[in-house]
Amino acid sequence: VGPTTPEEAVLCRLFAEVLGLDEVGIHESFFELGGHSLLAIQLVTRIREQLQGDLPLARLFEAPTVAGLARGLRAKKPDAAAQIRKAPAGRPQRLSYSQEMWWTLFPHREQLEHGIQNSFAAIRLEGALDASLLERGLRTIIARHEALRTTFTGFGKRPLRVVHPEMPFQLDRHQAASEPAALRLLQDAAQAPFDLATGPLIRAAVYSLGGDRHVFMVAVSHLVFDGASLKLLLDELHRCYTAYAAGTEPGLPALPIQYSDYVHWHRRWVQRTVIRQQLWYWLLKGRDMPVVLDLPTDKPRPQTLTMAGSSVVFELPATMTQALGALAQREGVTMYMLLLAAFQVLLHRYSGQADIFVGTPVTNRSWRETEGTIGLFLNFVVLRGNLAGAPRFTDFLQQVKATCLGAYAHKDLPFPILLKCFKLYQALTTFKTFKTEKTMRSNVMFNLLEDFGLCVALGPLQGRLVPLQTEYASQTLHLILTRGDEGLTGHMIFSTDLFHRETIEGLTLQYRALLESVLADPAQLVTA
């Protein structure tokens, strides 16, 4: 059924735009069409921009159709303070709150430069590759995005960003006897430290395997890059390579803002608006949170944890993933909420604690201007689940839904500000669970990623992403699930200072068994 009012017409267009569909009917559910939490935040942002509608995120979960949202949409005046504007020239380049968060969690320069702080991808390519065009495309992107021309100064005092008008860059080119040999070398290159003071904070290499077979790798310091930036970089590199191969210019659209514009605006917006609106929510949430999530470990806990780590990879097949998606729709939750609830139940059973809290990264790309900008747009929030009294799983799932919606509605308060505001020892120690130091007892993170596709085009060449295994861990446990066409792929990253691989392999088996049990009986009681 098509729209019958101007508001419904705009909502239909925005639904289709965010979901990547040609058209959407007014009675089709956003989540049944493939929407998830991150897309929901993006949709709500665009509705507020274009309709000036007062639309809480929770409203989308209550009425996930165009018809339902149009009935509850209330007009409001545009918020001028929430519009990103160009930054004045000549001001000191302070860190963004996202970068300041990294400095708070890893206060020593060697920790910040450690390879665990790198974002990277490797792509297997087949065809006649022109490495000079690849290098030219990367130089174009570096010149286009100032985040890739940034270094840092003031270590140990007040760190500042330094944005350079130009940044030298060279694509490393090598020959390799075989793909396994190339991947071993790329693994080392991807996780090699960057010099934050001199830059560049991006490196790339291509290994020729003979004939028309190649492996391409790009790595960027996490201080200037996030997961969405990787997709942006690969998309722009494809456009550049295609254009240069045809003897034309890529015609990339002008960027509405640079990262410095966002930083200048965001710091002022947080100070004027966000702290007043969101601080008390998090203070109350963490008021009586337990000091630690005390997970049993295989090894005695050392005074200082290193970043030594490994990961266990496991698969949840497409049939199981589809069944979990169907259950999530029946319960009115997202796949993220369902998988998080199961993970918290697993931690409850493993630790014996009823009050379970995990950290999760959330994106700060909630403004249209930031969608095409490379940079670091992340924050951390703590998601807390209470399993006291052995609730039914479906009841606990609704608790997790309410927790997530509350966190999404208050996700703009920067993590460093929250740390500074926790003056009481217990609350401060709670949020130090993210730090790698001897006071840390447990440090657990969870994340669900939407796979942007194993296939990556580079001009006429078709490539496939090649997984590179991490040998580092900045948390005790970090469960990352990636949803693709063939199901869910899990990476359970763990500290080898604390756990044996066999223990983590057992945890992943238990997690899968728990999900299978939930599918068989979602209303079962949750017991330790």
Coordinates of C-alpha atoms in Angstrom, one line a residue:
V1 CA 0.0 0.0 0.0
G2 CA 1.4 3.4 -1.0
P3 CA 1.5 6.6 1.0
T4 CA -1.7 8.7 1.4
T5 CA -0.2 11.8 3.2
P6 CA 2.9 13.9 2.6
E7 CA 4.4 12.6 5.9
E8 CA 3.9 9.0 4.8
A9 CA 5.5 9.8 1.4
V10 CA 8.6 11.2 3.1
L11 CA 8.8 8.3 5.6
C12 CA 8.5 5.7 2.7
R13 CA 11.4 7.4 0.9
L14 CA 13.5 7.5 4.1
F15 CA 12.7 3.8 4.9
A16 CA 13.8 2.8 1.4
E17 CA 16.9 5.0 1.5
V18 CA 18.2 3.7 4.8
L19 CA 17.3 0.0 3.9
G20 CA 18.7 0.2 0.4
L21 CA 15.4 -0.7 -1.2
D22 CA 13.6 0.7 -4.2
E23 CA 10.3 1.2 -2.4
V24 CA 8.6 0.4 0.9
G25 CA 4.9 0.0 1.6
I26 CA 3.3 1.9 4.5
H27 CA 2.5 -1.3 6.4
E28 CA 5.8 -3.1 6.0
S29 CA 7.9 -3.5 9.2
F30 CA 11.3 -1.8 9.2
F31 CA 12.9 -4.7 11.1
E32 CA 11.3 -7.4 8.9
L33 CA 12.8 -5.6 5.9
G34 CA 16.3 -6.0 7.3
G35 CA 16.5 -3.1 9.7
H36 CA 18.7 -3.3 12.8
S37 CA 19.8 -1.1 15.6
L38 CA 22.3 1.0 13.7
L39 CA 20.0 1.5 10.8
A40 CA 17.2 2.4 13.2
I41 CA 19.4 5.2 14.7
Q42 CA 20.2 6.4 11.2
L43 CA 16.5 6.4 10.2
V44 CA 15.4 8.3 13.3
T45 CA 18.1 10.9 12.7
R46 CA 16.9 11.5 9.1
I47 CA 13.3 11.7 10.2
R48 CA 14.2 14.4 12.7
E49 CA 16.2 16.3 10.0
Q50 CA 13.6 16.2 7.3
L51 CA 10.3 16.3 9.2
Q52 CA 11.5 18.0 12.4
G53 CA 9.6 15.2 14.1
D54 CA 10.0 14.5 17.8
L55 CA 10.6 10.7 17.4
P56 CA 12.2 8.7 20.3
L57 CA 14.0 5.6 19.1
A58 CA 11.7 3.5 21.3
R59 CA 8.8 4.7 19.1
L60 CA 10.2 2.9 16.1
F61 CA 10.2 -0.4 18.0
E62 CA 6.6 0.1 19.1
A63 CA 5.4 1.1 15.6
P64 CA 8.0 -0.1 13.1
T65 CA 5.9 0.8 10.0
V66 CA 5.4 4.0 8.0
A67 CA 1.7 4.1 8.9
G68 CA 2.4 3.6 12.6
L69 CA 5.2 6.2 12.8
A70 CA 3.2 8.8 10.8
R71 CA 0.3 8.7 13.4
G72 CA 2.6 9.4 16.3
L73 CA 4.9 12.0 14.7
R74 CA 4.9 15.4 16.4
A75 CA 6.4 18.4 14.8
K76 CA 9.0 20.4 16.6
K77 CA 11.3 23.3 15.8
P78 CA 14.7 22.5 14.2
D79 CA 17.5 22.3 16.7
A80 CA 20.1 24.8 15.4
A81 CA 22.7 23.6 18.0
A82 CA 22.5 20.1 16.5
Q83 CA 23.6 21.2 13.0
I84 CA 27.3 20.7 12.3
R85 CA 29.1 23.8 11.0
K86 CA 32.5 24.5 9.7
A87 CA 35.1 25.1 12.4
P88 CA 36.9 28.5 12.6
A89 CA 40.4 28.4 11.2
G90 CA 43.5 28.8 13.4
R91 CA 42.3 27.1 16.6
P92 CA 44.2 24.4 18.5
Q93 CA 43.2 21.0 17.2
R94 CA 41.9 19.3 20.4
L95 CA 41.2 15.6 20.4
S96 CA 37.7 14.4 19.7
Y97 CA 36.0 12.8 22.6
S98 CA 36.4 9.4 20.8
Q99 CA 40.1 10.0 20.6
E100 CA 40.2 11.2 24.2
M101 CA 38.5 7.9 25.1
W102 CA 41.3 6.0 23.6
W103 CA 43.8 8.1 25.5
T104 CA 41.9 7.4 28.7
L105 CA 41.8 3.7 28.2
F106 CA 45.4 3.4 27.0
P107 CA 47.3 6.3 28.6
H108 CA 50.8 5.3 27.6
R109 CA 52.1 6.1 24.1
E110 CA 53.3 2.5 23.5
Q111 CA 49.8 1.2 24.2
L112 CA 48.3 3.7 21.7
E113 CA 50.8 2.8 19.1
H114 CA 50.4 -1.0 19.7
G115 CA 49.2 -3.0 16.7
I116 CA 45.9 -3.9 18.5
Q117 CA 44.8 -0.3 17.9
N118 CA 44.9 -0.8 14.1
S119 CA 42.0 -1.3 11.8
F120 CA 42.9 -3.4 8.8
A121 CA 41.6 -5.5 5.9
A122 CA 43.2 -7.9 3.4
I123 CA 41.6 -8.5 -0.1
R124 CA 42.4 -11.3 -2.5
L125 CA 42.4 -10.0 -6.1
E126 CA 42.5 -11.7 -9.4
G127 CA 43.1 -9.9 -12.7
A128 CA 45.6 -7.5 -14.2
L129 CA 46.3 -5.1 -11.3
D130 CA 47.9 -1.8 -12.0
A131 CA 49.6 -1.0 -8.6
S132 CA 50.4 2.6 -9.7
L133 CA 46.6 3.3 -10.1
L134 CA 46.0 1.7 -6.7
E135 CA 48.7 4.0 -5.1
R136 CA 47.2 7.1 -6.9
G137 CA 43.8 6.3 -5.6
L138 CA 45.0 6.0 -2.0
R139 CA 46.8 9.3 -2.3
T140 CA 43.6 10.9 -3.6
I141 CA 41.7 9.6 -0.6
I142 CA 44.4 10.7 1.9
A143 CA 44.3 14.2 0.3
R144 CA 40.5 14.2 0.5
H145 CA 40.1 13.2 4.2
E146 CA 42.1 15.2 6.8
A147 CA 41.8 12.4 9.4
L148 CA 44.3 10.4 7.2
R149 CA 46.7 13.4 7.3
T150 CA 46.6 13.7 11.1
T151 CA 49.4 13.1 13.6
F152 CA 49.5 13.7 17.4
T153 CA 51.6 15.7 19.7
G154 CA 51.7 16.5 23.5
F155 CA 52.1 12.9 24.7
G156 CA 51.8 12.7 28.5
K157 CA 50.5 16.3 28.8
R158 CA 47.6 17.7 26.8
P159 CA 47.6 15.8 23.5
L160 CA 46.6 17.7 20.3
R161 CA 45.9 16.7 16.7
V162 CA 48.1 18.0 14.0
V163 CA 46.5 18.2 10.6
H164 CA 49.0 18.3 7.8
P165 CA 48.2 19.9 4.4
E166 CA 50.0 17.0 2.7
M167 CA 51.1 13.6 3.9
P168 CA 53.6 11.5 2.0
F169 CA 52.4 8.0 1.1
Q170 CA 53.8 5.1 -0.8
L171 CA 52.2 1.7 -1.6
D172 CA 54.5 -1.2 -0.6
R173 CA 54.9 -3.7 -3.4
H174 CA 56.3 -7.3 -2.9
Q175 CA 56.5 -10.7 -4.5
A176 CA 55.4 -13.7 -2.5
A177 CA 56.0 -17.4 -3.2
S178 CA 52.5 -18.4 -2.0
E179 CA 49.3 -16.9 -0.6
P180 CA 50.0 -18.3 3.0
A181 CA 53.4 -16.7 2.9
A182 CA 51.9 -13.4 1.8
L183 CA 49.2 -13.6 4.5
R184 CA 51.8 -14.1 7.2
L185 CA 53.7 -11.0 6.0
L186 CA 50.5 -9.0 5.7
Q187 CA 49.5 -10.1 9.2
D188 CA 52.7 -8.6 10.6
A189 CA 52.4 -5.5 8.5
A190 CA 48.7 -5.0 9.5
Q191 CA 49.5 -5.1 13.2
A192 CA 52.8 -3.3 13.2
P193 CA 52.7 -0.1 15.3
F194 CA 52.4 3.4 13.8
D195 CA 54.4 6.4 14.9
L196 CA 51.7 8.7 16.1
A197 CA 54.0 11.8 16.1
T198 CA 55.3 11.5 12.5
G199 CA 52.7 9.5 10.5
P200 CA 51.4 8.6 8.1
L201 CA 48.8 6.6 10.1
I202 CA 47.8 4.6 7.1
R203 CA 49.8 1.9 5.3
A204 CA 49.0 -0.4 2.4
A205 CA 50.8 -3.2 0.6
V206 CA 50.2 -5.4 -2.4
Y207 CA 51.7 -8.9 -2.7
S208 CA 51.9 -10.4 -6.2
L209 CA 51.5 -14.2 -6.1
G210 CA 52.4 -14.8 -9.8
G211 CA 50.2 -14.5 -12.8
D212 CA 47.1 -12.3 -12.1
R213 CA 46.8 -13.2 -8.4
H214 CA 47.4 -10.6 -5.7
V215 CA 46.7 -9.8 -2.1
F216 CA 46.1 -6.2 -1.0
M217 CA 46.2 -5.0 2.6
V218 CA 45.4 -1.6 4.1
A219 CA 45.8 -0.7 7.8
V220 CA 45.0 2.5 9.6
S221 CA 45.5 3.6 13.2
H222 CA 42.2 3.3 15.1
L223 CA 42.8 6.8 16.5
V224 CA 41.7 8.2 13.1
F225 CA 39.5 5.4 11.8
D226 CA 36.5 3.2 12.6
G227 CA 34.6 0.3 10.9
A228 CA 32.4 2.6 8.8
S229 CA 35.6 4.4 7.6
L230 CA 36.9 1.1 6.2
K231 CA 33.8 0.7 4.0
L232 CA 34.1 4.4 2.9
L233 CA 37.8 3.9 2.0
L234 CA 37.2 0.8 0.0
D235 CA 34.2 2.3 -1.9
E236 CA 36.2 5.5 -2.7
L237 CA 39.2 3.4 -3.8
H238 CA 37.0 1.4 -6.2
R239 CA 35.7 4.7 -7.7
C240 CA 39.2 6.2 -8.0
Y241 CA 40.8 3.0 -9.5
T242 CA 37.9 2.7 -12.1
A243 CA 38.2 6.3 -13.1
Y244 CA 41.9 6.5 -13.4
A245 CA 42.0 3.2 -15.4
A246 CA 39.6 4.9 -17.8
G247 CA 41.7 8.1 -18.0
T248 CA 39.1 10.2 -16.2
E249 CA 38.7 11.8 -12.7
P250 CA 36.7 9.9 -10.0
G251 CA 34.2 12.7 -9.4
L252 CA 33.9 12.1 -5.7
P253 CA 31.2 14.3 -4.1
A254 CA 32.5 17.2 -2.1
L255 CA 32.6 16.5 1.7
P256 CA 30.2 18.7 3.7
I257 CA 32.6 18.6 6.7
Q258 CA 36.0 17.5 7.7
Y259 CA 36.8 15.6 10.9
S260 CA 38.0 18.9 12.6
D261 CA 34.6 20.5 11.9
Y262 CA 32.9 17.6 13.6
V263 CA 35.3 17.8 16.6
H264 CA 34.9 21.5 17.1
W265 CA 31.1 21.3 16.9
H266 CA 30.7 18.1 18.8
R267 CA 32.7 19.3 21.9
R268 CA 30.6 22.4 22.1
W269 CA 27.3 20.5 21.6
V270 CA 28.2 18.0 24.3
Q271 CA 29.1 20.7 26.8
R272 CA 25.9 22.8 26.1
T273 CA 23.3 20.1 25.6
V274 CA 24.3 16.4 26.2
I275 CA 25.8 16.6 29.7
R276 CA 22.7 18.3 31.0
Q277 CA 20.4 15.8 29.3
Q278 CA 22.2 12.5 29.7
L279 CA 24.7 12.5 32.6
W280 CA 22.2 11.6 35.4
Y281 CA 20.9 8.7 33.4
W282 CA 24.3 7.0 33.5
L283 CA 25.1 8.0 37.1
L284 CA 21.9 6.3 38.2
K285 CA 22.5 3.3 36.0
G286 CA 25.9 2.7 37.6
R287 CA 25.0 3.7 41.1
D288 CA 24.9 0.2 42.7
M289 CA 26.7 -1.7 39.9
P290 CA 29.0 -4.4 41.3
V291 CA 32.7 -3.5 41.2
V292 CA 33.7 -6.5 39.1
L293 CA 32.5 -9.2 36.8
D294 CA 34.5 -11.9 38.4
L295 CA 35.1 -14.6 35.8
P296 CA 37.0 -17.7 36.8
T297 CA 40.3 -17.9 34.9
D298 CA 42.7 -20.8 34.0
K299 CA 45.8 -18.9 35.1
P300 CA 46.6 -16.8 38.2
R301 CA 45.9 -13.2 37.4
P302 CA 49.2 -11.3 37.0
Q303 CA 49.8 -7.9 38.5
T304 CA 49.7 -6.4 35.1
L305 CA 48.0 -7.9 32.1
T306 CA 49.8 -7.7 28.8
M307 CA 47.9 -7.4 25.5
A308 CA 48.8 -11.0 24.5
G309 CA 45.7 -12.7 23.1
S310 CA 44.1 -15.0 20.5
S311 CA 40.7 -15.7 19.2
V312 CA 38.4 -18.7 18.6
V313 CA 36.3 -18.6 15.5
F314 CA 32.9 -20.3 15.3
E315 CA 30.0 -20.4 12.9
L316 CA 26.2 -20.2 13.4
P317 CA 24.7 -21.5 10.1
A318 CA 22.2 -19.7 8.0
T319 CA 19.3 -21.9 9.1
M320 CA 20.0 -21.1 12.7
T321 CA 20.6 -17.4 12.0
Q322 CA 17.2 -17.3 10.2
A323 CA 15.5 -19.0 13.1
L324 CA 17.1 -16.5 15.6
G325 CA 15.9 -13.6 13.4
A326 CA 12.4 -15.0 13.3
L327 CA 12.4 -15.3 17.1
A328 CA 13.7 -11.7 17.5
Q329 CA 10.9 -10.4 15.3
R330 CA 8.2 -12.3 17.3
E331 CA 9.6 -10.8 20.5
G332 CA 9.9 -7.3 19.1
V333 CA 13.6 -7.1 19.5
T334 CA 16.7 -6.8 17.2
M335 CA 19.1 -9.6 16.6
Y336 CA 21.7 -7.7 18.6
M337 CA 19.4 -7.7 21.6
L338 CA 18.8 -11.4 21.3
L339 CA 22.4 -12.3 20.9
L340 CA 23.5 -10.0 23.8
A341 CA 20.9 -11.5 26.1
A342 CA 22.2 -15.0 25.4
F343 CA 25.8 -13.8 26.0
Q344 CA 24.8 -12.3 29.3
V345 CA 23.1 -15.5 30.3
L346 CA 26.3 -17.4 29.4
L347 CA 28.4 -15.0 31.6
H348 CA 25.8 -15.5 34.4
R349 CA 26.3 -19.2 34.3
Y350 CA 30.0 -19.0 34.0
S351 CA 30.6 -16.5 36.8
G352 CA 27.6 -17.3 39.1
Q353 CA 26.9 -13.5 39.3
A354 CA 23.3 -12.3 38.7
D355 CA 24.3 -8.7 37.9
I356 CA 26.0 -8.9 34.5
F357 CA 27.5 -5.9 32.7
V358 CA 29.3 -5.7 29.4
G359 CA 30.7 -2.9 27.3
T360 CA 29.8 -2.2 23.7
P361 CA 31.0 0.3 21.1
V362 CA 28.3 2.6 19.6
T363 CA 28.7 4.8 16.6
N364 CA 28.4 8.6 16.8
R365 CA 27.6 8.9 13.1
S366 CA 24.1 10.1 13.9
W367 CA 24.3 13.1 11.6
R368 CA 24.0 13.1 7.8
E369 CA 27.2 15.2 7.5
T370 CA 29.3 12.4 9.1
E371 CA 28.1 9.6 6.9
G372 CA 30.8 10.1 4.3
T373 CA 33.6 11.3 6.5
I374 CA 36.5 9.1 7.4
G375 CA 37.4 9.4 11.1
L376 CA 36.9 7.9 14.5
F377 CA 33.2 8.3 15.5
L378 CA 32.8 5.9 18.5
N379 CA 31.7 5.9 22.1
F380 CA 31.4 3.1 24.7
V381 CA 28.3 2.4 26.7
V382 CA 27.8 -0.2 29.5
L383 CA 24.8 -2.6 29.1
R384 CA 23.7 -4.1 32.4
G385 CA 21.5 -7.2 32.9
N386 CA 20.0 -8.5 36.1
L387 CA 19.3 -12.2 36.2
A388 CA 18.4 -12.5 39.9
G389 CA 15.5 -14.8 40.6
A390 CA 16.0 -16.9 37.5
P391 CA 13.6 -15.1 35.1
R392 CA 12.2 -16.6 32.0
F393 CA 14.5 -15.9 29.0
T394 CA 11.7 -14.0 27.2
D395 CA 11.3 -11.8 30.2
F396 CA 15.0 -11.2 30.4
L397 CA 15.0 -10.4 26.7
Q398 CA 12.5 -7.6 27.3
Q399 CA 14.7 -6.3 30.0
V400 CA 17.7 -6.3 27.6
K401 CA 15.6 -4.5 25.0
A402 CA 14.7 -1.7 27.5
T403 CA 18.4 -1.5 28.6
C404 CA 19.5 -1.1 25.0
L405 CA 16.9 1.4 24.0
G406 CA 17.8 3.5 27.1
A407 CA 21.5 3.3 26.2
Y408 CA 20.8 4.3 22.5
A409 CA 18.8 7.2 23.7
H410 CA 21.7 8.4 25.9
K411 CA 24.7 7.2 23.8
D412 CA 26.0 10.7 23.2
L413 CA 27.6 11.3 26.6
P414 CA 31.3 10.7 25.9
F415 CA 32.9 8.0 27.9
P416 CA 35.8 10.2 29.2
I417 CA 33.3 12.7 30.7
L418 CA 31.5 9.8 32.4
L419 CA 34.7 8.6 33.9
K420 CA 35.5 12.1 35.3
C421 CA 32.1 12.4 36.8
F422 CA 32.3 9.1 38.8
K423 CA 34.1 10.4 41.9
L424 CA 33.1 7.6 44.2
Y425 CA 35.5 4.8 44.3
Q426 CA 33.1 2.0 43.6
A427 CA 31.6 3.7 40.5
L428 CA 35.0 4.7 39.2
T429 CA 36.3 1.2 39.6
T430 CA 33.3 -0.2 37.8
F431 CA 34.1 1.8 34.7
K432 CA 37.8 1.0 35.0
T433 CA 36.8 -2.5 34.0
F434 CA 37.8 -1.4 30.5
K435 CA 41.4 -0.6 31.5
T436 CA 44.3 -3.0 31.1
E437 CA 45.9 -2.6 34.5
K438 CA 46.3 -4.5 37.7
T439 CA 43.1 -3.1 39.3
M440 CA 41.1 -4.7 36.5
R441 CA 39.2 -7.9 37.5
S442 CA 37.1 -8.4 34.4
N443 CA 36.8 -6.7 31.1
V444 CA 34.1 -8.0 28.7
M445 CA 32.9 -6.5 25.5
F446 CA 30.2 -7.5 23.0
N447 CA 29.5 -6.4 19.4
L448 CA 27.4 -7.4 16.4
L449 CA 28.6 -6.2 13.0
E450 CA 26.8 -6.2 9.8
D451 CA 29.1 -7.7 7.1
F452 CA 29.3 -5.3 4.2
G453 CA 30.1 -8.2 1.9
L454 CA 33.0 -10.6 1.3
C455 CA 33.2 -9.4 -2.3
V456 CA 35.0 -6.2 -2.9
A457 CA 35.3 -4.6 -6.3
L458 CA 38.5 -2.7 -7.3
G459 CA 37.8 -1.3 -10.7
P460 CA 37.3 -4.3 -13.0
L461 CA 38.9 -6.6 -10.5
Q462 CA 36.7 -8.6 -8.2
G463 CA 38.2 -9.4 -4.8
R464 CA 37.2 -11.2 -1.6
L465 CA 38.1 -10.2 2.0
V466 CA 40.6 -12.5 3.6
P467 CA 40.3 -12.9 7.4
L468 CA 43.4 -12.0 9.4
Q469 CA 43.7 -13.5 12.9
T470 CA 44.5 -11.2 15.8
E471 CA 47.3 -12.1 18.3
Y472 CA 46.3 -9.4 20.7
A473 CA 43.5 -8.8 23.3
S474 CA 42.7 -5.5 25.0
Q475 CA 39.9 -7.1 27.0
T476 CA 39.5 -10.2 29.1
L477 CA 36.8 -11.4 26.7
H478 CA 35.4 -9.8 23.6
L479 CA 32.7 -11.5 21.6
I480 CA 32.3 -10.1 18.0
L481 CA 29.6 -11.6 15.8
T482 CA 29.4 -10.7 12.2
R483 CA 26.2 -11.3 10.2
G484 CA 26.6 -12.3 6.6
D485 CA 24.7 -14.1 3.8
E486 CA 25.8 -17.5 5.1
G487 CA 24.9 -16.9 8.8
L488 CA 26.7 -15.6 11.8
T489 CA 30.5 -15.8 12.3
G490 CA 31.8 -15.4 15.8
H491 CA 35.2 -14.3 17.1
M492 CA 35.8 -14.8 20.8
I493 CA 38.9 -12.8 21.5
F494 CA 40.5 -13.6 24.8
S495 CA 43.5 -12.8 27.0
T496 CA 46.1 -15.6 26.8
D497 CA 47.4 -14.3 30.2
L498 CA 44.2 -15.6 31.7
F499 CA 42.7 -18.4 29.6
H500 CA 43.6 -21.5 27.8
R501 CA 42.3 -21.9 24.3
E502 CA 40.4 -25.1 25.3
T503 CA 38.4 -23.0 27.8
I504 CA 37.3 -20.5 25.2
E505 CA 36.5 -23.2 22.7
G506 CA 34.2 -24.7 25.4
L507 CA 32.6 -21.3 25.9
T508 CA 31.8 -20.9 22.3
L509 CA 30.2 -24.4 22.2
Q510 CA 28.1 -23.5 25.3
Y511 CA 27.0 -20.2 23.6
R512 CA 25.8 -22.1 20.6
A513 CA 24.1 -24.7 22.7
L514 CA 22.4 -22.0 24.7
L515 CA 21.1 -20.3 21.5
E516 CA 19.8 -23.7 20.3
S517 CA 18.0 -24.2 23.7
V518 CA 16.5 -20.7 23.4
L519 CA 15.1 -21.6 20.0
A520 CA 13.6 -24.8 21.4
D521 CA 12.0 -23.1 24.3
P522 CA 12.3 -19.2 24.5
A523 CA 10.2 -19.1 27.8
Q524 CA 12.5 -21.4 29.8
L525 CA 13.8 -20.3 33.1
V526 CA 17.3 -18.9 33.1
T527 CA 19.3 -20.6 35.8
A528 CA 23.0 -20.4 36.7

